[in-house]
PDB file of C-alpha atoms in Angstrom:
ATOM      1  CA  UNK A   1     147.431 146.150 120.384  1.00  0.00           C
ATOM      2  CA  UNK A   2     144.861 145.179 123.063  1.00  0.00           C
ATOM      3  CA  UNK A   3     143.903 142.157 124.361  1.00  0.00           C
ATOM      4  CA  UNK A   4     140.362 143.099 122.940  1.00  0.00           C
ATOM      5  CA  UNK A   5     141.243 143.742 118.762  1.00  0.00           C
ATOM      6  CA  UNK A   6     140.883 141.654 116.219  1.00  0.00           C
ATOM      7  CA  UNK A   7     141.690 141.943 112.915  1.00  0.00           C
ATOM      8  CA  UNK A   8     140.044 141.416 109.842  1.00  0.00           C
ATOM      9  CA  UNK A   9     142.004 139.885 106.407  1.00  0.00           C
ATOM     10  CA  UNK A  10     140.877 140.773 102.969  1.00  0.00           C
ATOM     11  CA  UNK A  11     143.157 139.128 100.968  1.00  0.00           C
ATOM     12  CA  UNK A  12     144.495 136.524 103.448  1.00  0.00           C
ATOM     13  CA  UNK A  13     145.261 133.419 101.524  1.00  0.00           C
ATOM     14  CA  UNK A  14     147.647 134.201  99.216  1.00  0.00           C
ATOM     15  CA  UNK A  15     151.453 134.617  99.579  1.00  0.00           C
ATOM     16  CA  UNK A  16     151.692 138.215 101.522  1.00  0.00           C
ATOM     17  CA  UNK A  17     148.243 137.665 103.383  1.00  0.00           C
ATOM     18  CA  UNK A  18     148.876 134.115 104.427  1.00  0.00           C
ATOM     19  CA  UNK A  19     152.356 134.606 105.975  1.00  0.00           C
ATOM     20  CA  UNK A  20     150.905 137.632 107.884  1.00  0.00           C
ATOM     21  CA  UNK A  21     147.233 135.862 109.168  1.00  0.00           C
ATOM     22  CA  UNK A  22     150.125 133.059 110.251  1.00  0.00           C
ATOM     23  CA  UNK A  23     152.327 135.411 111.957  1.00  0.00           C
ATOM     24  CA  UNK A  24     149.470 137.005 114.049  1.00  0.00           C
ATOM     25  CA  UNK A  25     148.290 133.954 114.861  1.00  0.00           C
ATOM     26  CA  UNK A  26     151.083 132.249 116.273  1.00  0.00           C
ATOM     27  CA  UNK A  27     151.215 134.761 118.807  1.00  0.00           C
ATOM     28  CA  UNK A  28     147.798 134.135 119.546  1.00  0.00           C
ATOM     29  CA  UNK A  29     145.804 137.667 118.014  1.00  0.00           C
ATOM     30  CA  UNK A  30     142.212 136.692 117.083  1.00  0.00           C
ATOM     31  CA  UNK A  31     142.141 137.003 113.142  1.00  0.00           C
ATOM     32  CA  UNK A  32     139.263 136.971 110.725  1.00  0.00           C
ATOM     33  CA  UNK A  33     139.876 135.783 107.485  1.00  0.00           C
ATOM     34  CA  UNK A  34     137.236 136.940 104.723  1.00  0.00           C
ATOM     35  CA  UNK A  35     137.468 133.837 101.857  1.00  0.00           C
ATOM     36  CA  UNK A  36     135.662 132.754  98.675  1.00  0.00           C
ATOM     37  CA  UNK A  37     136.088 129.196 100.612  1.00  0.00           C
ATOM     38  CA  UNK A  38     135.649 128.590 104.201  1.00  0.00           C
ATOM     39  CA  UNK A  39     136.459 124.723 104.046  1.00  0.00           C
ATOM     40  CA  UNK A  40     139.975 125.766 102.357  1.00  0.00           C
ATOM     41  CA  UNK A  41     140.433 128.629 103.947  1.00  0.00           C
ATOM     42  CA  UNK A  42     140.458 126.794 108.065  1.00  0.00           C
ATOM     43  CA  UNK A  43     142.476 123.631 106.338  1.00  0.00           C
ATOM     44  CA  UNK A  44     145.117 126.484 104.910  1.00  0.00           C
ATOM     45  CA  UNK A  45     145.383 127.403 108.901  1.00  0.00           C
ATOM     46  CA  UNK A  46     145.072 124.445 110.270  1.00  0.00           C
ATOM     47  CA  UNK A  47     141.806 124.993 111.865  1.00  0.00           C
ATOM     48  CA  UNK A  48     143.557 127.669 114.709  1.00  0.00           C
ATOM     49  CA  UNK A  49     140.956 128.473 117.371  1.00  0.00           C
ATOM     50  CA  UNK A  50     141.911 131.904 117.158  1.00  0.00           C
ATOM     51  CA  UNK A  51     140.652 132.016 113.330  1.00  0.00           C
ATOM     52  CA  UNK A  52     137.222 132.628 111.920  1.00  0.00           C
ATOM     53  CA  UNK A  53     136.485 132.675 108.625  1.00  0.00           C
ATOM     54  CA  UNK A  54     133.729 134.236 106.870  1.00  0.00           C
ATOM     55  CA  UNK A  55     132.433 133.357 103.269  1.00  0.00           C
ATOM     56  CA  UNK A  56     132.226 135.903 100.569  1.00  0.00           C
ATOM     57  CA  UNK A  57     133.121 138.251  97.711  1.00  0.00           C
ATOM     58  CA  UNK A  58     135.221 140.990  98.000  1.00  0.00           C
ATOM     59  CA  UNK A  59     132.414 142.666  95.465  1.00  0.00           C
ATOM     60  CA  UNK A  60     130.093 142.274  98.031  1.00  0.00           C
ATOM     61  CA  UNK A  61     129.668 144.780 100.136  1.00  0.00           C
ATOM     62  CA  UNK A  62     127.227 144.445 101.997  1.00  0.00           C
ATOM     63  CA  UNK A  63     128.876 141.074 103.356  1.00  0.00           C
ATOM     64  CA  UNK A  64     131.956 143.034 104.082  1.00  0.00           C
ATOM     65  CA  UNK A  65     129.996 145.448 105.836  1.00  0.00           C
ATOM     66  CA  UNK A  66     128.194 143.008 108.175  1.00  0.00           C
ATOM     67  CA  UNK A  67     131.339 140.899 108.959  1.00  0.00           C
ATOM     68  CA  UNK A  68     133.628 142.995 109.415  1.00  0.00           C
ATOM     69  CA  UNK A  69     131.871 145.229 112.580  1.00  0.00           C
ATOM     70  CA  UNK A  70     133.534 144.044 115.585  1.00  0.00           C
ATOM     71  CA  UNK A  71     137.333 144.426 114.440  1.00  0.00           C
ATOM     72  CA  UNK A  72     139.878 147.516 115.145  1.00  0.00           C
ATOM     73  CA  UNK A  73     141.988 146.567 112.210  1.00  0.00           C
ATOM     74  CA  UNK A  74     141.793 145.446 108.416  1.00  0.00           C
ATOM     75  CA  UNK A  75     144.354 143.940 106.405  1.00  0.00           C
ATOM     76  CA  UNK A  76     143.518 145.249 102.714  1.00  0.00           C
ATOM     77  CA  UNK A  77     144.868 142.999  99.703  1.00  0.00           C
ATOM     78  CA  UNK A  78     143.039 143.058  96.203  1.00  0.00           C
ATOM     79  CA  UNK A  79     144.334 141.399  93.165  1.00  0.00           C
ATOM     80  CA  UNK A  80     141.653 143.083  90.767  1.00  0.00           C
ATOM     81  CA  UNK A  81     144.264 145.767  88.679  1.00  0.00           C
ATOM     82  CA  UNK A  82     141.172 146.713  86.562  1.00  0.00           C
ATOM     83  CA  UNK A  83     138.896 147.625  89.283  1.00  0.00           C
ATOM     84  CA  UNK A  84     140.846 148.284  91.779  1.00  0.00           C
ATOM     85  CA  UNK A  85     139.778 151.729  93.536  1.00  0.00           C
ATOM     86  CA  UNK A  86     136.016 150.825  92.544  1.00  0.00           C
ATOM     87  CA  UNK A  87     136.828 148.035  95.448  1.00  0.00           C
ATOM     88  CA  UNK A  88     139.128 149.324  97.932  1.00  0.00           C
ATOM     89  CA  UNK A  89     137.896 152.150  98.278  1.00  0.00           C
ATOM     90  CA  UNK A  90     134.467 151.550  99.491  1.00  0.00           C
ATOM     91  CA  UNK A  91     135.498 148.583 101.307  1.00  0.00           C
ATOM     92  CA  UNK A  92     137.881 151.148 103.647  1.00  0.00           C
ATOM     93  CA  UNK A  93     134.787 153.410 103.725  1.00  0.00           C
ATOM     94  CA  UNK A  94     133.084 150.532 105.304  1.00  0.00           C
ATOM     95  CA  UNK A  95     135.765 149.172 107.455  1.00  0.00           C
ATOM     96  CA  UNK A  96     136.473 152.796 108.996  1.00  0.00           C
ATOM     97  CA  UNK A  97     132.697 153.266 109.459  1.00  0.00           C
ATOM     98  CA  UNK A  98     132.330 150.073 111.163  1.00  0.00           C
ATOM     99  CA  UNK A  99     134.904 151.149 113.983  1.00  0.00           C
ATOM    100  CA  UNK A 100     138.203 150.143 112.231  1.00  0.00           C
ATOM    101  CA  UNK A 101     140.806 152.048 113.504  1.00  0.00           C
ATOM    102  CA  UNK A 102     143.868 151.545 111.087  1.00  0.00           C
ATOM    103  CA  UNK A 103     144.386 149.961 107.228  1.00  0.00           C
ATOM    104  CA  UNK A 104     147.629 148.156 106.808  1.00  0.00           C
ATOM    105  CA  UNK A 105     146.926 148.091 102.557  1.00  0.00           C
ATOM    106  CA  UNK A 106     149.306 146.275 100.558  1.00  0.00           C
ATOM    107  CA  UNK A 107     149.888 148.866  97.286  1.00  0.00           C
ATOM    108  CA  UNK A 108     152.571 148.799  95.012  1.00  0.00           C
ATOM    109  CA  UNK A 109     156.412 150.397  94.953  1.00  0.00           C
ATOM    110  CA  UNK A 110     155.526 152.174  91.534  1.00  0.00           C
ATOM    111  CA  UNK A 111     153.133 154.692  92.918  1.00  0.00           C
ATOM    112  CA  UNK A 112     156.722 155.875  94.266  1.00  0.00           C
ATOM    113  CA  UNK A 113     157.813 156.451  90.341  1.00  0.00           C
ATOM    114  CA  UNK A 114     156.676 160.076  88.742  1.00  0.00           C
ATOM    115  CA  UNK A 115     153.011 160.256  87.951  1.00  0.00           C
ATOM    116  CA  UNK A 116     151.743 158.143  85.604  1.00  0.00           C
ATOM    117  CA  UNK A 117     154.879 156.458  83.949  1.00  0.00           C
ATOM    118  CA  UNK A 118     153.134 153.294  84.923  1.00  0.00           C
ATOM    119  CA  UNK A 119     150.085 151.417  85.023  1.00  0.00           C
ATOM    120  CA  UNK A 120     150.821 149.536  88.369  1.00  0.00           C
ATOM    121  CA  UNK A 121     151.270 153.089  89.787  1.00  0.00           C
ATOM    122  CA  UNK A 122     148.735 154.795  88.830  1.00  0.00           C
ATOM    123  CA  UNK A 123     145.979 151.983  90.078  1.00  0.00           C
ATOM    124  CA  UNK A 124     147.450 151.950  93.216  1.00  0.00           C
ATOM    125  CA  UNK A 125     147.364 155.345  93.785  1.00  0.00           C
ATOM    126  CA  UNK A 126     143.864 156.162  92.826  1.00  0.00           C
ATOM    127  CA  UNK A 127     143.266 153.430  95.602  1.00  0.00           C
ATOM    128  CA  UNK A 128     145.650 154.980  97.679  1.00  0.00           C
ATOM    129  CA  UNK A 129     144.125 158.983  97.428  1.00  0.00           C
ATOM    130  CA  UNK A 130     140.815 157.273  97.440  1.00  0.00           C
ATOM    131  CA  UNK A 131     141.146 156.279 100.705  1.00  0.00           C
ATOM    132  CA  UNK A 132     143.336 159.012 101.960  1.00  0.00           C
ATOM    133  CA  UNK A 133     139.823 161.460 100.756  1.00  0.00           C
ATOM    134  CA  UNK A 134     137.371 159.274 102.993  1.00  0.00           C
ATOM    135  CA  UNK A 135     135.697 162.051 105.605  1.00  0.00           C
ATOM    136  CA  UNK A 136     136.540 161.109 108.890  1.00  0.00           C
ATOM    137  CA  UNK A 137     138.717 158.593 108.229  1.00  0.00           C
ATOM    138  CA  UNK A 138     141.229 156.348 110.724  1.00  0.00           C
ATOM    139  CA  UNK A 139     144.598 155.280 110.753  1.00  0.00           C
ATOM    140  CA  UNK A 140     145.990 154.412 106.895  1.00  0.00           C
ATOM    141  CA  UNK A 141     149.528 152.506 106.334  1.00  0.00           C
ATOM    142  CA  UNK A 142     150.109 151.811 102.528  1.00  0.00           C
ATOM    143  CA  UNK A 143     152.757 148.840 102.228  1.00  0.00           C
ATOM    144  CA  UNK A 144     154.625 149.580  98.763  1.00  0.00           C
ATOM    145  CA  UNK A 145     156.548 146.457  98.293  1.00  0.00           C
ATOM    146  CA  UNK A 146     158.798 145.983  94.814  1.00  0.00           C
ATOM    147  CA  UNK A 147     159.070 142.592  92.895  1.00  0.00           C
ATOM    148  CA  UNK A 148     158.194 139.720  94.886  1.00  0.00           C
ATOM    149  CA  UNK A 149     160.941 136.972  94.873  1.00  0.00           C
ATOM    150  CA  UNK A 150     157.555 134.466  94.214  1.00  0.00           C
ATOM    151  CA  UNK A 151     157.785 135.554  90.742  1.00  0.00           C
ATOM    152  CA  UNK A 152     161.098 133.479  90.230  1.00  0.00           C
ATOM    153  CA  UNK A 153     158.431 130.518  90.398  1.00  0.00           C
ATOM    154  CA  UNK A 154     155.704 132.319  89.032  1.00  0.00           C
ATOM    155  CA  UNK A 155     157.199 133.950  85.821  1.00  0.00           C
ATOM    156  CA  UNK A 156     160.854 132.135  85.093  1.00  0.00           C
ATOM    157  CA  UNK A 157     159.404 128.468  86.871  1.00  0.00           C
ATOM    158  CA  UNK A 158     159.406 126.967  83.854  1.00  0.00           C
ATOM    159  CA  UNK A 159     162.361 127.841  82.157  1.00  0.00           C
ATOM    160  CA  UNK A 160     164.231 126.959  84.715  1.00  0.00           C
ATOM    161  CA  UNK A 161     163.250 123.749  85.462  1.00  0.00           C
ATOM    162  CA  UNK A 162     162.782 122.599  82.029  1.00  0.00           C
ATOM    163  CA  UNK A 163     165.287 124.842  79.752  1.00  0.00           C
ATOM    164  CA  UNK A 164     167.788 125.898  83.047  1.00  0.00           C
ATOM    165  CA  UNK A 165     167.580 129.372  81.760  1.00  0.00           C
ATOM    166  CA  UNK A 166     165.692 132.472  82.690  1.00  0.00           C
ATOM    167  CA  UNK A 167     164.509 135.673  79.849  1.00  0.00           C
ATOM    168  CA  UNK A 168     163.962 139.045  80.540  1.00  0.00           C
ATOM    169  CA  UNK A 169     164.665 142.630  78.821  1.00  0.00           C
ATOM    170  CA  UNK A 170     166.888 143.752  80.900  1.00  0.00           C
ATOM    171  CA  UNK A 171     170.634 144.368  80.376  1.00  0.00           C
ATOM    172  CA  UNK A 172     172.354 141.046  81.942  1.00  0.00           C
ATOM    173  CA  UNK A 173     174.145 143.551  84.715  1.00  0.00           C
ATOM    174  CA  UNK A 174     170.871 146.211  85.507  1.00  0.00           C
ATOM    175  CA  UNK A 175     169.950 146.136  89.208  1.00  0.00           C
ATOM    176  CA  UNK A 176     166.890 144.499  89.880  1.00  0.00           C
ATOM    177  CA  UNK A 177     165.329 145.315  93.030  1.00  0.00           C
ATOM    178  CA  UNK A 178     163.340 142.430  95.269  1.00  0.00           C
ATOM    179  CA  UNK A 179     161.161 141.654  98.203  1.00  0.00           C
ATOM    180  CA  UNK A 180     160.202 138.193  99.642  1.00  0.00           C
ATOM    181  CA  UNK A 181     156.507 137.934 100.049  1.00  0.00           C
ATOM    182  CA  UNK A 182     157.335 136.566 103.578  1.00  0.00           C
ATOM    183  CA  UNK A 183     158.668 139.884 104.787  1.00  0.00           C
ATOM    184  CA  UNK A 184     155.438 141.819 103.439  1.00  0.00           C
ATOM    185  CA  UNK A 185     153.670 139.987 105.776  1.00  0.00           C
ATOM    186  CA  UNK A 186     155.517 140.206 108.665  1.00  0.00           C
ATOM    187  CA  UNK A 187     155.565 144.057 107.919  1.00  0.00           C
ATOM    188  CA  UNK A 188     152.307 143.756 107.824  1.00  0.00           C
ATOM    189  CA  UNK A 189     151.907 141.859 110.951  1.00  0.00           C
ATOM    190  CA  UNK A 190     154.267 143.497 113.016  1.00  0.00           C
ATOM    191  CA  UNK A 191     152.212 147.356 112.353  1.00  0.00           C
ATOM    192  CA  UNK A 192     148.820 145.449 112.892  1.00  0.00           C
ATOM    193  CA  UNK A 193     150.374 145.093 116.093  1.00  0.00           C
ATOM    194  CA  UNK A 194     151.833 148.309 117.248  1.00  0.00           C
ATOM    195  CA  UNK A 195     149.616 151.033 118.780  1.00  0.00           C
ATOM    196  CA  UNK A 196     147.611 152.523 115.560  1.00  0.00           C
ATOM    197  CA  UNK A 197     149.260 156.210 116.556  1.00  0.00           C
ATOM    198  CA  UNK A 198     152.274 154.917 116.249  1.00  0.00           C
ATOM    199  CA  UNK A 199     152.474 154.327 112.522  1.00  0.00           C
ATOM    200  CA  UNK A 200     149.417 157.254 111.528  1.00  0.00           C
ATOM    201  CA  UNK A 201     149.535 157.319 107.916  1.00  0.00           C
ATOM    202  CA  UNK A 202     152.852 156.423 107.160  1.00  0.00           C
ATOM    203  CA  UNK A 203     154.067 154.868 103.767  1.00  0.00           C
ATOM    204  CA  UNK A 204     156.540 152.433 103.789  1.00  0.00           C
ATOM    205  CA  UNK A 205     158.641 150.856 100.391  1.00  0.00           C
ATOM    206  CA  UNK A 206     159.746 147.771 100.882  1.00  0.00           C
ATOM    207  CA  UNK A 207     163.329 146.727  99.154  1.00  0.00           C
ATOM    208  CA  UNK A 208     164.708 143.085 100.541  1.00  0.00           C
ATOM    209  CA  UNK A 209     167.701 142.994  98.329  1.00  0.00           C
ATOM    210  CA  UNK A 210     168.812 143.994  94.682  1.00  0.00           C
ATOM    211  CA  UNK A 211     170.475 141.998  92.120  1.00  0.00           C
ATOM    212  CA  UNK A 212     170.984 141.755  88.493  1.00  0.00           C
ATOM    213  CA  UNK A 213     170.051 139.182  85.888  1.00  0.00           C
ATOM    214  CA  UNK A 214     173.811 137.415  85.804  1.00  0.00           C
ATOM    215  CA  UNK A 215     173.907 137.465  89.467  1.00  0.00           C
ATOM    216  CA  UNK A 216     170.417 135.926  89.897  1.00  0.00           C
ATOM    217  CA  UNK A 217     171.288 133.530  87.654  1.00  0.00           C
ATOM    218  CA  UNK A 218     174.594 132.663  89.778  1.00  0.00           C
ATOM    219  CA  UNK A 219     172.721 132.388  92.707  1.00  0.00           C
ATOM    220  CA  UNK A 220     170.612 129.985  90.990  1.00  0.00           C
ATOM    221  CA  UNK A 221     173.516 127.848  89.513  1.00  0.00           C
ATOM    222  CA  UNK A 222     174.270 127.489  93.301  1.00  0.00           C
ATOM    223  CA  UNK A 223     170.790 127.104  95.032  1.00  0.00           C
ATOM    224  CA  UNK A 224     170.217 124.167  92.419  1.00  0.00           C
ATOM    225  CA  UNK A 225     173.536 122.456  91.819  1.00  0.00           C
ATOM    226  CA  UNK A 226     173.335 122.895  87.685  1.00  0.00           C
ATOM    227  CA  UNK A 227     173.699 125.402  85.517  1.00  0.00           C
ATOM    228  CA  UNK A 228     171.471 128.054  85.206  1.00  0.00           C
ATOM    229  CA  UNK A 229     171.933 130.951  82.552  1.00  0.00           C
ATOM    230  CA  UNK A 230     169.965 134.432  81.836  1.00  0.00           C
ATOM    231  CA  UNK A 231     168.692 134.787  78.372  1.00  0.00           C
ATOM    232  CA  UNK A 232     167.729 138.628  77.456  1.00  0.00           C
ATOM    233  CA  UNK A 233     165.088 138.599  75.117  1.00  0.00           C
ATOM    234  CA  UNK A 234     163.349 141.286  72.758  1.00  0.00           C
ATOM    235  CA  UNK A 235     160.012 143.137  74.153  1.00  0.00           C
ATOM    236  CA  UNK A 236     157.995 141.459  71.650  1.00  0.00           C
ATOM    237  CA  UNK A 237     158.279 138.337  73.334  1.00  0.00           C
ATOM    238  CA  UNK A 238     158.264 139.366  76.525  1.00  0.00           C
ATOM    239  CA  UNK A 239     154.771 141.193  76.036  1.00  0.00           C
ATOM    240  CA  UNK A 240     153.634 138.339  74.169  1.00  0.00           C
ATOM    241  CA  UNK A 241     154.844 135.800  76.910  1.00  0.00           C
ATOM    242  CA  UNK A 242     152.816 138.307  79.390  1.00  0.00           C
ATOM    243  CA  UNK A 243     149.703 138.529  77.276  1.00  0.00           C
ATOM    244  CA  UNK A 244     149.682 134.484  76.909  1.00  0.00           C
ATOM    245  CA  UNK A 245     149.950 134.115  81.003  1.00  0.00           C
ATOM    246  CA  UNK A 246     146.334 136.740  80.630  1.00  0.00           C
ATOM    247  CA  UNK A 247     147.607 139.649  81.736  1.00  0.00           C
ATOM    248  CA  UNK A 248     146.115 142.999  80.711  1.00  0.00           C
ATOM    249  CA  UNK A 249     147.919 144.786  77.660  1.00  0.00           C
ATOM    250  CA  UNK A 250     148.454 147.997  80.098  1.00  0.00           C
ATOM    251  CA  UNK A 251     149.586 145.602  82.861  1.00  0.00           C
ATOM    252  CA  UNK A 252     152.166 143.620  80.176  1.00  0.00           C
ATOM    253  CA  UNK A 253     153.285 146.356  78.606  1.00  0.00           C
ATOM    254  CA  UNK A 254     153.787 148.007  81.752  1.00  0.00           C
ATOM    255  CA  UNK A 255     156.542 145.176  82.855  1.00  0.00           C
ATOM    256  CA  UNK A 256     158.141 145.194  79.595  1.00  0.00           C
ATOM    257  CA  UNK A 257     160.902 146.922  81.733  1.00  0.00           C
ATOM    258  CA  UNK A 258     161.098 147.794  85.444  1.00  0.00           C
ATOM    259  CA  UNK A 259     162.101 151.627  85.859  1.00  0.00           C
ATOM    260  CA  UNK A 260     164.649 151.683  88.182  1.00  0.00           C
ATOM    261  CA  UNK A 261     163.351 152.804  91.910  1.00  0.00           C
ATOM    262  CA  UNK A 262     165.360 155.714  93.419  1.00  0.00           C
ATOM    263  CA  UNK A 263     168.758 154.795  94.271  1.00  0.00           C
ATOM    264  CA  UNK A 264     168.493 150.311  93.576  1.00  0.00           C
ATOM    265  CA  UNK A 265     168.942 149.883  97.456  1.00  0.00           C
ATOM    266  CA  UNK A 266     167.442 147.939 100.259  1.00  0.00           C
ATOM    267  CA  UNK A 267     164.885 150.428 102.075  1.00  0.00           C
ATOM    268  CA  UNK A 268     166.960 151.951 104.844  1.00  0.00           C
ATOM    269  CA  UNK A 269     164.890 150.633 107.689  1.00  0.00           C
ATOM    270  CA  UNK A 270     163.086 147.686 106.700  1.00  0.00           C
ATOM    271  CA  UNK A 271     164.792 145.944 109.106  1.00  0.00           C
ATOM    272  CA  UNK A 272     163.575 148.060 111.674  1.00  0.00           C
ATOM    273  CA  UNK A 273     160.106 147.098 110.626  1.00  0.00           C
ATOM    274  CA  UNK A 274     160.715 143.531 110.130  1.00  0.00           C
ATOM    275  CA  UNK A 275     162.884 143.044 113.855  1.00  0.00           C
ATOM    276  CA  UNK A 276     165.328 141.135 111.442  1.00  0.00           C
ATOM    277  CA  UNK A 277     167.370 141.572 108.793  1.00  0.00           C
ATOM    278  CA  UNK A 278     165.299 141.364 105.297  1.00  0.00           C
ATOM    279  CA  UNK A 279     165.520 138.125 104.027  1.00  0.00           C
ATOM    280  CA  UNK A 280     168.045 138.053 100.956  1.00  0.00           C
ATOM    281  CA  UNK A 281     167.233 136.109  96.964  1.00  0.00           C
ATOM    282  CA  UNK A 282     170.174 133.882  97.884  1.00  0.00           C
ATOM    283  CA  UNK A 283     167.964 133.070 101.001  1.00  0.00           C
ATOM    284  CA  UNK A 284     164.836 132.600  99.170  1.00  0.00           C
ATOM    285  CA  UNK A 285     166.760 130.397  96.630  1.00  0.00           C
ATOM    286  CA  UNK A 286     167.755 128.433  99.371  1.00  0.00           C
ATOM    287  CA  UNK A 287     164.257 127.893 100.847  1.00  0.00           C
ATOM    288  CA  UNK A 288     162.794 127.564  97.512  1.00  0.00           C
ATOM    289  CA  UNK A 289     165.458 125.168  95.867  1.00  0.00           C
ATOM    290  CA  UNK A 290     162.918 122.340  95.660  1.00  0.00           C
ATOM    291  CA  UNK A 291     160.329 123.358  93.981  1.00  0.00           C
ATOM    292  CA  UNK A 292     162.443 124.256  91.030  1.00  0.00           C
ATOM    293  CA  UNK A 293     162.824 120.589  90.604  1.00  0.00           C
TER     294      UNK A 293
END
């Protein structure tokens, strides 16, 4: 990466985006986050001087369009399932026609599954050919991350800290593959700073660590100092739980069961792209222990 670049965040606040718009910026690369909130947006950064941020919708365009001429690189992360090709899509059409020389997009490990055994797939890979098809096009990394280690707070939260137990559908003892949203980002970061040519169009899963049900639940029982137990329960619940939280029927019937990914081992690799070993769940636990309180 020059001196000259910037780069240009859709999808920069959240988990994956945030920990890569901080990585970048502690080692001082101009970034441009594009938010639906400016004021929240600087405060999440701490105001950097190396930050702008730019108000809008990710539907718009147009906006897109105008502020994102000026930047070599784009950071691509959109959290609308139903629509999203009918977004990413044009927005890389825009971004490589404004002078963008490389997409780092965050897709999805099940668009490494056979076609169309899942819903998660199959939108991410529409997205994924979509932009692959654009005439002309630059430099295009698709990120394919598994389950993010976030979704011990986001999904099983709860249960934990009220119940100290966890439910899934899956046998107490299947592998369960992981990735801390931390180490997306820093993936991320790490390729929006290597020459474009040296990544091309590469496609990269991204396993941190695998572990099963009773295991997570040990590693629980030790991150929090009490018991914490795995409770398997049917896939009427689980689809109902899912449907209650708002997801999509296709998206919570789609999670009813995680197909296993091609061999249940950490990439071979990823710590090659990270410069670090991946971080591990027992890690994460660690990190995380407080806010299961």
């Amino acid at each position: 990466m020059t001196i000259a670049e910037r780069v240009f965040f859709i999808g920069g606040t959240g988990n994956i985006g945030s920990a890569a718009v901080k990585n970048l910026l502690r080692k001082g690369v101009p970034v441009t986050v594009f938010a639906r909130s400016g004021p929240s947006a600087k405060k999440q950064f701490d105001n950097n001087p190396k930050l702008t941020v730019v108000e809008g919708d990710v539907n718009d365009f147009k906006s897109v369009e105008k502020s994102i001429a000026g930047h070599s690189r784009l950071f691509l992360l959109v959290g609308d399932l139903d629509n999203l090709a009918k977004i990413k899509v044009p927005i890389a059409e825009k971004a490589y026609a404004a002078g963008v020389k490389q997409i780092v997009d965050i897709s999805a490990f099940e668009v490494s599954l056979p076609l169309r055994t899942s819903f998660l797939g199959r939108v991410h890979l529409e997205c994924e050919e979509g932009i692959l098809r654009i005439p002309n096009r630059k430099a295009y990394v698709a990120l394919r991350p598994t389950k993010f280690m976030s979704n011990n707070l986001s999904f099983s939260g709860v249960g934990i800290k009220e119940n100290n137990t966890f439910s899934d559908t899956n046998p107490p003892d299947a592998e369960q593959t992981w990735i801390s949203t931390d180490d997306i980002g820093t993936v991320a970061a790490n390729i929006l700073q290597d020459p474009v040519e040296k990544h091309g169009d590469a496609v990269y899963e991204l396993i941190g660590d695998v572990v099963t049900p009773n295991q997570r639940a040990a590693l629980l029982t030790k991150a929090l100092g009490r018991k914490i137990t795995y409770n398997r329960f049917s896939e009427e619940e689980k689809l109902k739980l899912f449907m209650k939280l708002g997801f999509s029927y296709p998206l919570a019937y789609d999670v009813l069961y995680e197909p296993p990914p091609t061999g249940n081992k950490v990439t071979p690799g990823l710590s090659i792209l990270l410069g670090r070993p991946p971080q591990t769940l027992e890690q994460w636990l660690q990190e995380n222990k407080a806010r299961f309180h």
